[in-house]
Short mmCIF file of C-alpha atoms in Angstrom, two decimals:
data_model
loop_
_atom_site.label_atom_id
_atom_site.label_comp_id
_atom_site.label_asym_id
_atom_site.label_seq_id
_atom_site.Cartn_x
_atom_site.Cartn_y
_atom_site.Cartn_z
CA MET A 10 -12.03 5.31 25.67
CA THR A 11 -10.08 8.06 24.07
CA GLY A 12 -12.93 8.54 21.41
CA GLU A 13 -11.40 8.35 18.33
CA PRO A 14 -12.45 6.69 14.88
CA TRP A 15 -11.04 2.99 15.50
CA TRP A 16 -8.63 3.62 12.39
CA LYS A 17 -6.74 6.04 14.34
CA GLY A 18 -3.63 4.64 15.34
CA ALA A 19 -5.07 1.45 13.89
CA VAL A 20 -2.51 -1.27 13.02
CA LEU A 21 -3.71 -3.63 10.15
CA TYR A 22 -1.69 -5.83 8.24
CA HIS A 23 -1.12 -6.44 4.46
CA VAL A 24 -2.23 -9.66 3.03
CA TYR A 25 -1.31 -10.24 -0.42
CA VAL A 26 -3.75 -12.93 -0.63
CA ARG A 27 -2.27 -14.91 -3.84
CA SER A 28 1.06 -15.53 -1.84
CA PHE A 29 0.19 -15.65 1.95
CA PHE A 30 -1.43 -19.59 2.76
CA ASP A 31 -2.66 -22.62 -0.13
CA GLY A 32 -5.43 -23.96 1.75
CA ASP A 33 -5.85 -26.33 -0.88
CA GLY A 34 -2.94 -27.22 -2.62
CA ASP A 35 -3.32 -25.49 -6.16
CA GLY A 36 -0.48 -23.82 -5.36
CA HIS A 37 -1.96 -20.09 -4.24
CA GLY A 38 -3.71 -18.47 -1.81
CA ASP A 39 -6.68 -17.97 -1.34
CA LEU A 40 -9.55 -17.27 1.38
CA ARG A 41 -9.87 -20.72 3.49
CA GLY A 42 -5.64 -20.28 4.09
CA LEU A 43 -5.92 -16.65 5.28
CA LEU A 44 -9.04 -18.41 6.97
CA ALA A 45 -7.01 -20.99 8.44
CA LYS A 46 -3.83 -18.31 9.50
CA LEU A 47 -6.41 -15.72 11.10
CA ASP A 48 -5.07 -16.81 14.67
CA TYR A 49 -1.62 -16.33 13.76
CA ILE A 50 -2.39 -12.95 12.66
CA GLU A 51 -4.34 -12.21 15.26
CA SER A 52 -1.29 -13.06 17.61
CA LEU A 53 0.29 -10.44 16.08
CA GLY A 54 -2.24 -7.60 17.69
CA VAL A 55 -3.12 -6.09 14.82
CA ASP A 56 -6.30 -4.18 14.37
CA GLY A 57 -7.14 -5.50 11.10
CA VAL A 58 -6.55 -6.92 7.70
CA TRP A 59 -6.36 -4.82 4.10
CA LEU A 60 -7.17 -8.06 1.55
CA SER A 61 -5.01 -7.35 -1.83
CA PRO A 62 -8.28 -7.63 -4.90
CA ILE A 63 -10.25 -10.54 -4.44
CA HIS A 64 -12.20 -10.11 -7.21
CA PRO A 65 -12.48 -12.12 -10.61
CA SER A 66 -9.30 -11.35 -13.02
CA PRO A 67 -7.93 -12.67 -15.44
CA ASN A 68 -4.93 -11.78 -13.97
CA ARG A 69 -2.49 -9.40 -16.57
CA ASP A 70 -1.94 -7.27 -13.50
CA TRP A 71 -2.54 -10.13 -10.49
CA GLY A 72 -5.91 -9.04 -9.58
CA TYR A 73 -5.48 -4.86 -10.06
CA ASP A 74 -7.18 -5.19 -13.44
CA ILE A 75 -11.21 -6.62 -12.00
CA ALA A 76 -13.82 -8.28 -14.30
CA ASP A 77 -16.48 -8.39 -11.94
CA PHE A 78 -16.32 -6.06 -9.02
CA GLU A 79 -19.42 -8.27 -7.23
CA GLY A 80 -17.76 -11.81 -7.54
CA VAL A 81 -15.09 -13.66 -5.77
CA GLN A 82 -12.04 -14.66 -7.80
CA ALA A 83 -12.55 -18.77 -8.41
CA ASP A 84 -8.89 -19.61 -7.88
CA TYR A 85 -9.79 -17.58 -3.90
CA GLY A 86 -12.55 -19.56 -3.10
CA THR A 87 -16.91 -18.11 -3.10
CA MET A 88 -18.65 -15.57 -1.70
CA ALA A 89 -19.44 -18.33 1.07
CA ASP A 90 -15.93 -18.35 1.97
CA PHE A 91 -16.03 -14.42 1.81
CA GLN A 92 -18.57 -14.28 4.27
CA ARG A 93 -16.90 -17.04 6.44
CA LEU A 94 -14.09 -15.19 6.47
CA LEU A 95 -15.26 -11.80 7.36
CA ASP A 96 -17.02 -13.21 9.99
CA GLU A 97 -14.40 -14.94 12.32
CA ALA A 98 -12.53 -12.34 11.70
CA HIS A 99 -15.76 -9.85 13.51
CA ALA A 100 -15.28 -12.74 16.29
CA ARG A 101 -11.82 -12.00 16.50
CA GLY A 102 -11.92 -8.42 16.54
CA LEU A 103 -10.19 -7.75 14.12
CA LYS A 104 -11.64 -5.33 11.26
CA VAL A 105 -11.36 -5.79 7.05
CA VAL A 106 -10.51 -3.63 4.55
CA LEU A 107 -10.52 -4.53 1.29
CA ASP A 108 -8.63 -3.17 -2.13
CA GLU A 109 -10.62 -2.23 -4.53
CA VAL A 110 -9.59 -0.55 -7.98
CA LEU A 111 -12.35 1.45 -8.81
CA SER A 112 -10.54 3.99 -11.46
CA HIS A 113 -10.71 0.95 -14.13
CA THR A 114 -11.09 -2.17 -15.09
CA SER A 115 -9.89 -5.29 -17.10
CA ASP A 116 -10.48 -5.36 -20.69
CA VAL A 117 -12.98 -8.81 -19.84
CA HIS A 118 -15.22 -7.30 -17.25
CA PRO A 119 -19.10 -6.48 -19.55
CA TRP A 120 -18.88 -3.15 -18.82
CA PHE A 121 -15.92 -2.04 -21.44
CA VAL A 122 -17.50 -5.39 -23.49
CA GLU A 123 -20.65 -3.17 -24.04
CA SER A 124 -18.37 0.25 -24.70
CA LEU A 125 -16.42 -1.28 -27.44
CA THR A 126 -19.12 -3.15 -28.85
CA GLY A 127 -22.14 -1.32 -28.15
CA GLY A 128 -21.04 1.31 -30.85
CA ARG A 129 -20.40 5.46 -29.88
CA ASP A 130 -23.96 5.58 -29.48
CA GLY A 131 -24.21 2.98 -27.05
CA PRO A 132 -25.49 3.07 -23.47
CA LYS A 133 -22.49 2.48 -22.29
CA ALA A 134 -20.31 4.27 -24.78
CA ASP A 135 -18.59 6.95 -22.16
CA TRP A 136 -18.15 5.13 -19.16
CA TYR A 137 -14.79 4.47 -20.72
CA VAL A 138 -11.92 7.57 -21.80
CA TRP A 139 -12.05 7.24 -26.11
CA ALA A 140 -10.61 9.32 -28.32
CA ASP A 141 -10.09 9.72 -32.18
CA PRO A 142 -6.51 9.35 -33.40
CA GLN A 143 -4.80 12.12 -34.56
CA GLU A 144 -4.51 12.13 -38.72
CA ASP A 145 -1.74 9.86 -38.89
CA GLY A 146 -2.52 7.42 -36.68
CA THR A 147 -0.55 8.19 -34.08
CA ALA A 148 -2.08 8.62 -30.14
CA PRO A 149 -4.50 11.09 -29.43
CA ASN A 150 -1.11 12.90 -26.98
CA ASN A 151 1.49 12.29 -25.55
CA TRP A 152 -0.04 10.40 -22.02
CA LEU A 153 2.56 7.67 -21.51
CA SER A 154 2.03 4.76 -19.37
CA VAL A 155 2.82 3.91 -15.86
CA PHE A 156 4.01 0.22 -17.57
CA GLY A 157 5.36 1.96 -20.54
CA GLY A 158 4.38 3.30 -23.82
CA PRO A 159 1.88 5.07 -25.06
CA ALA A 160 -1.64 5.52 -22.25
CA TRP A 161 -3.26 4.41 -25.09
CA ALA A 162 -5.04 1.18 -27.41
CA TYR A 163 -6.72 1.50 -30.90
CA GLN A 164 -9.84 -0.15 -31.82
CA PRO A 165 -10.59 -0.56 -35.04
CA ALA A 166 -14.30 -1.68 -33.91
CA ARG A 167 -14.83 2.09 -32.92
CA ARG A 168 -12.26 3.41 -34.70
CA GLN A 169 -10.61 5.25 -31.57
CA HIS A 170 -8.48 4.67 -29.01
CA TYR A 171 -8.91 3.66 -25.33
CA HIS A 172 -6.80 5.58 -22.33
CA HIS A 173 -5.16 3.05 -20.31
CA LYS A 174 -3.05 4.72 -17.58
CA PHE A 175 -1.61 1.06 -16.54
CA LEU A 176 -1.73 -2.19 -18.52
CA ARG A 177 -3.60 -2.11 -22.38
CA GLN A 178 -5.81 -4.59 -20.61
CA GLN A 179 -6.87 -1.73 -17.61
CA PRO A 180 -8.89 0.69 -19.54
CA LYS A 181 -9.45 3.75 -17.39
CA LEU A 182 -13.02 4.13 -16.51
CA ASN A 183 -14.92 7.68 -17.65
CA TRP A 184 -15.63 9.25 -13.76
CA ARG A 185 -16.97 11.95 -15.61
CA ASN A 186 -19.84 9.99 -17.43
CA ASP A 187 -22.62 10.08 -13.86
CA ALA A 188 -23.63 6.57 -14.83
CA ALA A 189 -20.11 5.22 -14.94
CA ARG A 190 -19.39 7.06 -11.79
CA GLU A 191 -22.34 5.47 -10.00
CA ALA A 192 -21.72 2.10 -11.06
CA ALA A 193 -17.90 2.44 -9.62
CA LEU A 194 -19.64 3.79 -6.01
CA SER A 195 -22.08 1.30 -5.70
CA VAL A 196 -19.05 -1.08 -5.69
CA LEU A 197 -18.62 0.01 -2.10
CA ASP A 198 -22.02 0.51 -1.29
CA PHE A 199 -22.28 -3.43 -1.96
CA TRP A 200 -19.54 -4.71 -0.08
CA LEU A 201 -20.16 -2.46 2.70
CA SER A 202 -23.78 -3.58 3.14
CA LYS A 203 -22.28 -7.31 3.59
CA GLY A 204 -19.88 -5.87 6.33
CA VAL A 205 -16.79 -5.09 5.60
CA ASP A 206 -15.14 -2.22 7.76
CA GLY A 207 -13.32 -0.25 4.45
CA PHE A 208 -11.69 0.19 1.84
CA ARG A 209 -8.34 0.92 0.84
CA LEU A 210 -7.92 2.95 -3.11
CA ASP A 211 -5.84 1.79 -5.44
CA VAL A 212 -4.18 4.50 -7.31
CA ALA A 213 -6.95 7.45 -5.78
CA GLY A 214 -5.39 9.97 -7.84
CA THR A 215 -6.23 8.67 -11.31
CA TYR A 216 -10.10 9.32 -10.84
CA LEU A 217 -10.32 12.11 -13.50
CA HIS A 218 -8.82 12.94 -16.40
CA ASP A 219 -8.34 16.24 -18.49
CA GLU A 220 -11.37 16.68 -20.63
CA ALA A 221 -9.52 18.30 -23.54
CA LEU A 222 -6.71 15.79 -23.57
CA THR A 223 -4.05 18.42 -22.95
CA PRO A 224 -1.12 16.90 -22.94
CA ASN A 225 1.39 16.46 -20.30
CA PRO A 226 4.58 18.62 -19.49
CA PRO A 227 7.96 17.08 -19.78
CA VAL A 228 9.99 16.58 -16.36
CA PRO A 229 12.32 19.36 -16.75
CA MET A 230 15.91 17.83 -17.72
CA GLU A 231 17.82 19.26 -14.90
CA GLU A 232 15.68 17.88 -12.25
CA ARG A 233 15.43 14.79 -13.60
CA THR A 234 17.40 12.15 -10.97
CA ARG A 235 17.53 7.82 -11.03
CA LEU A 236 13.93 7.45 -9.91
CA HIS A 237 12.74 9.73 -13.31
CA TRP A 238 14.72 7.88 -15.56
CA SER A 239 13.63 4.61 -13.93
CA HIS A 240 10.82 4.50 -15.99
CA ALA A 241 9.88 5.85 -19.03
CA GLY A 242 6.41 7.17 -18.08
CA ASN A 243 8.32 9.46 -15.06
CA LEU A 244 9.78 11.72 -17.59
CA GLN A 245 6.48 13.11 -17.39
CA GLN A 246 4.84 15.28 -15.60
CA HIS A 247 1.77 13.48 -14.92
CA LEU A 248 -1.18 16.77 -14.73
CA PHE A 249 -3.45 15.99 -17.15
CA ASP A 250 -4.17 11.81 -17.44
CA SER A 251 -4.58 11.68 -14.29
CA ASN A 252 -3.98 13.84 -10.66
CA LEU A 253 -6.19 16.87 -11.26
CA PRO A 254 -7.07 19.18 -8.30
CA GLU A 255 -10.70 18.74 -8.85
CA ASN A 256 -10.11 15.02 -8.08
CA VAL A 257 -10.21 16.24 -4.37
CA GLU A 258 -14.10 16.08 -5.23
CA MET A 259 -13.93 12.58 -5.97
CA LEU A 260 -12.27 11.35 -2.52
CA GLU A 261 -15.09 13.44 -0.62
CA LEU A 262 -18.11 11.58 -3.22
CA ILE A 263 -16.20 8.71 -1.87
CA ARG A 264 -15.78 9.21 1.58
CA ARG A 265 -19.22 10.30 2.27
CA ARG A 266 -20.23 6.73 0.39
CA VAL A 267 -18.89 5.13 2.57
CA GLU A 268 -19.92 6.80 6.02
CA ALA A 269 -23.11 6.54 5.38
CA HIS A 270 -23.13 3.15 5.86
CA ASP A 271 -21.75 3.78 9.48
CA GLY A 272 -23.62 1.86 11.86
CA LYS A 273 -25.45 -0.32 9.15
CA ASN A 274 -24.13 -4.06 9.27
CA GLY A 275 -20.98 -2.47 11.23
CA GLY A 276 -19.48 0.05 13.60
CA GLU A 277 -17.60 3.42 12.10
CA ARG A 278 -16.05 2.42 8.52
CA PHE A 279 -12.90 3.67 7.22
CA VAL A 280 -11.39 4.46 3.76
CA PHE A 281 -8.05 5.48 3.10
CA GLY A 282 -5.79 5.76 -0.57
CA GLU A 283 -2.78 5.56 -2.17
CA PHE A 284 -1.21 8.28 -4.24
CA SER A 285 2.76 7.99 -6.47
CA GLU A 286 2.02 11.02 -7.92
CA GLU A 287 1.70 14.92 -7.43
CA GLU A 288 0.44 14.28 -4.06
CA ALA A 289 0.05 17.23 -2.98
CA ARG A 290 -2.47 18.55 -6.31
CA CYS A 291 -4.79 15.04 -5.84
CA GLY A 292 -6.06 15.24 -2.98
CA ALA A 293 -3.56 12.69 -0.93
CA TYR A 294 -2.78 15.52 2.09
CA CYS A 295 -6.54 16.85 2.94
CA THR A 296 -8.47 16.27 6.74
CA PRO A 297 -11.17 13.20 7.02
CA ALA A 298 -13.91 16.43 6.26
CA GLU A 299 -12.54 17.04 3.08
CA GLY A 300 -11.00 14.09 1.29
CA LEU A 301 -10.59 10.58 2.62
CA HIS A 302 -9.73 9.71 5.41
CA SER A 303 -6.24 9.10 5.49
CA GLY A 304 -3.63 8.34 2.74
CA TYR A 305 -0.31 6.94 1.66
CA THR A 306 2.44 8.17 -0.61
CA PHE A 307 4.97 6.86 -1.96
CA VAL A 308 8.03 8.70 -0.49
CA MET A 309 8.98 6.47 2.28
CA LEU A 310 8.30 3.74 0.11
CA LEU A 311 10.37 4.16 -2.29
CA ALA A 312 13.78 5.71 -0.23
CA ARG A 313 16.37 3.96 -0.14
CA GLN A 314 18.63 5.63 1.91
CA LEU A 315 18.58 5.03 5.57
CA SER A 316 19.54 7.96 6.61
CA SER A 317 16.73 10.35 9.09
CA GLY A 318 15.69 12.52 6.27
CA PHE A 319 13.62 9.59 4.72
CA VAL A 320 12.18 10.19 8.17
CA ARG A 321 12.46 14.08 8.52
CA GLU A 322 11.16 15.55 5.02
CA HIS A 323 8.05 13.65 4.64
CA PHE A 324 6.71 14.72 8.12
CA ASP A 325 8.37 18.18 7.59
CA ASN A 326 6.02 17.98 4.62
CA LEU A 327 2.85 16.90 6.47
CA ALA A 328 3.61 19.40 8.72
CA GLY A 329 1.53 21.59 6.62
CA TYR A 330 -0.86 19.88 6.61
CA PRO A 331 -2.30 20.19 10.18
CA GLY A 332 -5.33 18.49 10.12
CA HIS A 333 -4.34 15.29 7.74
CA TRP A 334 -3.83 11.75 9.18
CA PRO A 335 -1.56 10.01 7.13
CA THR A 336 -1.11 6.23 6.72
CA ILE A 337 2.48 4.85 7.21
CA SER A 338 3.96 2.38 5.07
CA PHE A 339 8.25 1.13 4.94
CA SER A 340 6.77 -2.43 2.91
CA ASN A 341 4.05 -3.49 0.11
CA HIS A 342 3.31 -5.85 -2.43
CA ASP A 343 5.01 -3.07 -5.44
CA VAL A 344 8.23 -2.40 -3.78
CA PRO A 345 11.43 -4.56 -2.75
CA ARG A 346 11.13 -5.57 1.29
CA THR A 347 12.36 -2.99 3.93
CA VAL A 348 15.29 -4.36 4.85
CA SER A 349 16.80 -5.09 1.56
CA ARG A 350 15.81 -1.89 0.34
CA PHE A 351 17.68 -0.27 2.89
CA GLY A 352 20.28 -2.85 4.07
CA GLY A 353 21.57 -4.13 0.45
CA LYS A 354 23.56 -7.28 0.85
CA GLN A 355 24.17 -6.14 4.90
CA ALA A 356 20.58 -6.77 6.19
CA SER A 357 20.67 -8.53 8.87
CA PRO A 358 17.62 -9.07 11.97
CA GLU A 359 18.37 -6.17 14.06
CA LEU A 360 17.86 -4.21 11.11
CA ALA A 361 14.76 -5.28 10.15
CA ARG A 362 13.63 -4.92 14.15
CA MET A 363 15.07 -1.84 13.99
CA MET A 364 12.76 -0.37 10.69
CA PHE A 365 10.05 -2.17 12.15
CA ALA A 366 10.62 -0.60 15.70
CA LEU A 367 10.55 2.76 13.56
CA LEU A 368 7.29 1.70 11.27
CA VAL A 369 5.50 1.06 14.05
CA ALA A 370 6.61 4.70 16.60
CA LEU A 371 5.40 6.89 13.82
CA LYS A 372 2.35 9.11 13.88
CA GLY A 373 -0.53 7.25 11.19
CA THR A 374 -2.11 4.35 10.69
CA THR A 375 0.49 1.86 10.14
CA LEU A 376 -0.04 -0.66 7.54
CA VAL A 377 2.44 -3.89 7.88
CA TYR A 378 2.86 -6.11 5.05
CA GLN A 379 2.83 -9.96 5.09
CA GLY A 380 6.71 -10.78 6.78
CA GLU A 381 7.67 -7.52 7.76
CA GLU A 382 7.06 -8.73 11.01
CA LEU A 383 9.63 -11.69 10.02
CA GLY A 384 12.08 -9.58 9.10
CA LEU A 385 12.11 -10.96 5.46
CA PRO A 386 14.43 -9.81 2.58
CA GLN A 387 13.84 -9.44 -0.40
CA ALA A 388 13.63 -12.71 -2.62
CA GLU A 389 15.50 -12.97 -5.66
CA LEU A 390 14.44 -14.51 -8.77
CA THR A 391 15.27 -14.95 -12.19
CA ARG A 392 13.71 -13.57 -15.22
CA ASP A 393 12.60 -16.97 -16.02
CA LEU A 394 10.30 -17.57 -12.89
CA LEU A 395 8.84 -13.67 -13.37
CA ARG A 396 4.92 -13.17 -13.20
CA ASP A 397 5.23 -9.76 -12.84
CA PRO A 398 4.42 -7.56 -16.69
CA VAL A 399 6.53 -4.91 -14.90
CA GLY A 400 9.56 -7.45 -14.35
CA ASP A 401 9.74 -8.75 -17.61
CA LEU A 402 9.31 -5.32 -19.59
CA TYR A 403 11.87 -3.39 -17.65
CA TRP A 404 14.59 -6.81 -16.61
CA PRO A 405 17.27 -6.49 -16.16
CA TYR A 406 17.54 -3.04 -15.07
CA ASP A 407 14.89 -3.98 -12.87
CA GLY A 408 13.13 -7.39 -11.46
CA GLY A 409 9.57 -6.69 -11.00
CA ARG A 410 7.08 -6.57 -7.80
CA ASP A 411 7.59 -10.73 -7.09
CA GLY A 412 10.75 -10.00 -5.58
CA CYS A 413 8.24 -8.90 -3.00
CA ARG A 414 5.60 -11.88 -3.73
CA THR A 415 6.26 -14.33 -3.01
CA PRO A 416 5.01 -17.21 -0.48
CA MET A 417 4.80 -16.35 3.29
CA PRO A 418 7.53 -18.84 4.82
CA TRP A 419 5.36 -21.31 7.29
CA GLY A 420 7.53 -23.40 8.23
CA PRO A 421 10.08 -26.29 6.97
CA GLY A 422 9.78 -28.08 3.34
CA PRO A 423 10.21 -26.89 -0.53
CA THR A 424 7.34 -24.44 -0.11
CA LEU A 425 7.85 -23.60 3.02
CA GLY A 426 5.21 -24.35 4.30
CA PHE A 427 2.81 -22.48 1.64
CA THR A 428 1.04 -25.03 -0.02
CA THR A 429 1.63 -29.41 -0.60
CA GLY A 430 1.01 -28.18 -4.55
CA GLN A 431 3.46 -26.10 -6.57
CA PRO A 432 3.96 -22.24 -5.51
CA TRP A 433 2.61 -20.10 -8.66
CA LEU A 434 6.09 -18.06 -7.41
CA PRO A 435 8.95 -19.89 -5.87
CA ALA A 436 9.56 -19.87 -2.50
CA ALA A 437 12.31 -17.92 -1.39
CA LYS A 438 15.81 -19.20 -0.59
CA GLU A 439 16.35 -15.87 1.41
CA HIS A 440 13.07 -16.70 3.88
CA ALA A 441 14.53 -20.51 4.75
CA GLY A 442 15.64 -19.66 8.26
CA LEU A 443 13.16 -16.91 9.09
CA THR A 444 10.35 -19.22 9.17
CA VAL A 445 6.95 -18.63 11.08
CA ALA A 446 7.47 -21.73 12.83
CA GLU A 447 11.12 -21.51 13.73
CA GLN A 448 10.82 -17.95 15.33
CA GLU A 449 7.76 -18.88 16.90
CA ARG A 450 10.14 -21.50 18.93
CA ASP A 451 12.81 -18.58 19.76
CA PRO A 452 11.68 -15.71 22.18
CA GLU A 453 14.87 -13.31 21.09
CA SER A 454 13.02 -13.33 17.08
CA THR A 455 12.07 -10.51 15.17
CA LEU A 456 8.44 -11.97 15.33
CA ALA A 457 8.82 -12.18 18.79
CA PHE A 458 9.97 -8.29 19.07
CA SER A 459 7.23 -7.21 16.65
CA ARG A 460 4.25 -8.61 18.81
CA SER A 461 6.24 -6.75 21.31
CA MET A 462 5.62 -3.54 19.48
CA ILE A 463 3.05 -3.91 18.41
CA ALA A 464 1.49 -4.06 22.02
CA PHE A 465 3.76 -1.36 22.99
CA ARG A 466 2.21 1.07 21.16
CA LYS A 467 -1.79 -0.36 21.46
CA ALA A 468 -1.05 -0.23 25.07
CA SER A 469 0.09 3.97 25.04
CA ASP A 470 -2.10 6.49 23.62
CA ALA A 471 1.28 8.45 23.12
CA MET A 472 2.37 6.03 20.14
CA ARG A 473 -1.05 5.66 19.23
CA LEU A 474 -2.90 9.19 18.90
CA GLY A 475 -0.34 11.19 20.09
CA GLU A 476 1.90 14.70 17.81
CA LEU A 477 5.19 14.19 16.82
CA GLU A 478 8.22 16.75 17.90
CA PHE A 479 11.78 15.67 16.89
CA ILE A 480 14.42 16.37 18.87
CA GLU A 481 18.02 17.72 17.46
CA THR A 482 20.38 14.82 16.65
CA ALA A 483 23.52 14.62 14.52
CA GLU A 484 23.73 11.19 12.28
CA PRO A 485 22.85 8.18 12.01
CA VAL A 486 20.45 9.32 15.34
CA LEU A 487 16.73 9.65 14.76
CA ALA A 488 14.98 10.75 17.61
CA PHE A 489 11.34 12.27 18.37
CA VAL A 490 8.80 12.46 21.03
CA ARG A 491 5.40 11.66 20.94
CA ARG A 492 2.90 13.47 23.59
CA HIS A 493 -0.78 12.89 24.29
CA ALA A 494 -2.52 13.89 27.05
CA GLY A 495 0.32 14.18 29.38
CA GLU A 496 1.78 11.34 28.34
CA GLN A 497 5.06 11.68 26.32
CA VAL A 498 7.14 9.12 24.81
CA ALA A 499 11.15 9.60 23.43
CA CYS A 500 11.58 7.12 20.19
CA ILE A 501 15.79 6.80 19.64
CA PHE A 502 16.87 4.93 16.75
CA ASN A 503 19.93 4.63 15.49
CA LEU A 504 20.30 4.08 11.66
CA SER A 505 23.47 2.05 11.71
CA ALA A 506 25.57 -0.71 12.45
CA GLU A 507 28.23 0.99 14.81
CA PRO A 508 27.29 2.15 18.48
CA GLN A 509 25.99 6.01 18.45
CA PHE A 510 26.29 8.26 22.07
CA VAL A 511 23.50 11.00 22.47
CA GLU A 512 23.58 13.48 24.97
CA GLN A 513 20.35 15.48 25.54
CA PRO A 514 18.80 17.56 28.52
CA ALA A 515 15.38 16.20 27.81
CA LEU A 516 16.03 12.38 29.34
CA ALA A 517 17.50 13.41 32.54
CA GLY A 518 15.29 11.91 34.67
CA ALA A 519 13.73 10.24 32.02
CA GLU A 520 12.35 6.34 32.31
CA LEU A 521 14.34 4.19 30.25
CA LEU A 522 11.27 1.32 28.59
CA PRO A 523 11.98 -2.44 28.43
CA VAL A 524 10.26 -2.66 24.56
CA ARG A 525 13.68 -2.07 22.78
CA ALA A 526 15.80 -3.27 19.95
CA GLY A 527 19.22 -3.59 20.86
CA ASP A 528 20.55 -2.32 23.71
CA GLY A 529 21.19 1.58 25.29
CA GLU A 530 21.95 2.61 28.34
CA LEU A 531 20.94 6.08 29.83
CA ARG A 532 22.41 7.68 32.83
CA GLY A 533 21.14 11.20 33.20
CA GLY A 534 20.57 12.67 29.73
CA SER A 535 22.90 10.55 28.31
CA LEU A 536 22.27 7.65 26.04
CA GLY A 537 24.31 5.28 24.57
CA LEU A 538 22.82 3.06 21.41
CA SER A 539 23.99 -0.80 20.17
CA PRO A 540 24.17 -0.84 17.09
CA TRP A 541 20.37 -0.69 15.34
CA ALA A 542 19.20 0.08 18.53
CA ALA A 543 15.67 1.76 18.96
CA LEU A 544 14.75 3.22 22.63
CA PHE A 545 12.31 4.22 24.00
CA VAL A 546 12.05 6.70 26.63
CA LYS A 547 9.51 7.83 29.16
CA LEU A 548 9.59 11.73 29.86
CA PRO A 549 8.56 13.00 33.08
CA ALA A 550 5.47 15.15 32.50
#
């Protein structure tokens, strides 16, 4: 026992509920389907699950536009189904973390309906961010939506615009209003009282807006990259619509609210956030005593070039925040799958296993997106099959997020074992040979390796909790040491499809450990690595 909180060094399995497993044949995943697959999740060796939003929603943004924070989406089941899932997960030793979207709601949420229709003097008039149009009828300022166009929508009922950072159907909640903020915080109390173990907070840098509605400055032309030009909203610095320095105060308020439930109908709770802009400014790198317990950014999620730099640069940045505990993720429901993002047309099971080993070896709390343990590549969909508003907006430049949201492949058949009905997104043809059923039969599969890698991490305090120190190696080799309480493990990765050779005196007298992706040979201080190899070496104390 280390005395550390359970979440420090934990591995959480990210379930996109709508695409995980359909328990009733209506074409989309649900809580009963998830319950039916709990044994599978337990078999991975993970510490818990993070569920995508389960609340009632009109699904303009597929659950991230919430209409009732204290309910369960009818498509997914009932509150009784959720309670049974929670109880069964806890019986297996699995934590349950919910995805909460507290900075905005759906435009059909009763709070917004009252704010819209109750007049400028109504009890919820200021629960959302309203502003007068400019004299010529245009939006109050230049703020741009992440999903394209002005971040304002005009409503004749109030003769005002309301602010929306995402879709116009996702009005921004006004956290500067005491009653609105308390209503949002009470959502956490509601679910914690039921025994959930914590929360992942969507867009955690966006709680506060600048009250003066100061325009956002442009990204200087000479600094613009492909990423900036990929979406119009990226062409301005989001300094005033969100990401304010005082956002940190809201993060601390949330963490304290969550920690107040420690020991009540459950043990220690965990709250971490997603930060996609101006991370240092809005609290992404706070210590667990200053902001949230942890946070993750999109730095590694958006990386596409497979070199040691994509890891080293991120951890060099984290070194400037020594009290921060990071959450590490390579893949989720918003970005192309890892093996395709880095491998392109050369994506392979060998690359998938090496990347999974790297993910699990890094310092932090680890997020594994469903199917990552199978090495799934990105699905390619035609425009008529898209359900994601972002994909529809930017087609054909950007296919949107549906390619990483296709149904989990469980076994043979036209829907790959996901449903007996018509799936909400088609089963990916790219996943036909990578199903759980097929990989369960193969002791050399990516699934088998993923289980062994997670077990290796859990059995080693250095791998779970240790500090990370890089070893100087030439590209395309990445190497670092994890150290804790006298235990030292060197982690070495060949980021290429060619064999590599490393001379490192620190490896002399070390022991090459049996868990590995690919193959390697250690002789004194010399280490040979096969293509896409991930090797682990126990260093002498």
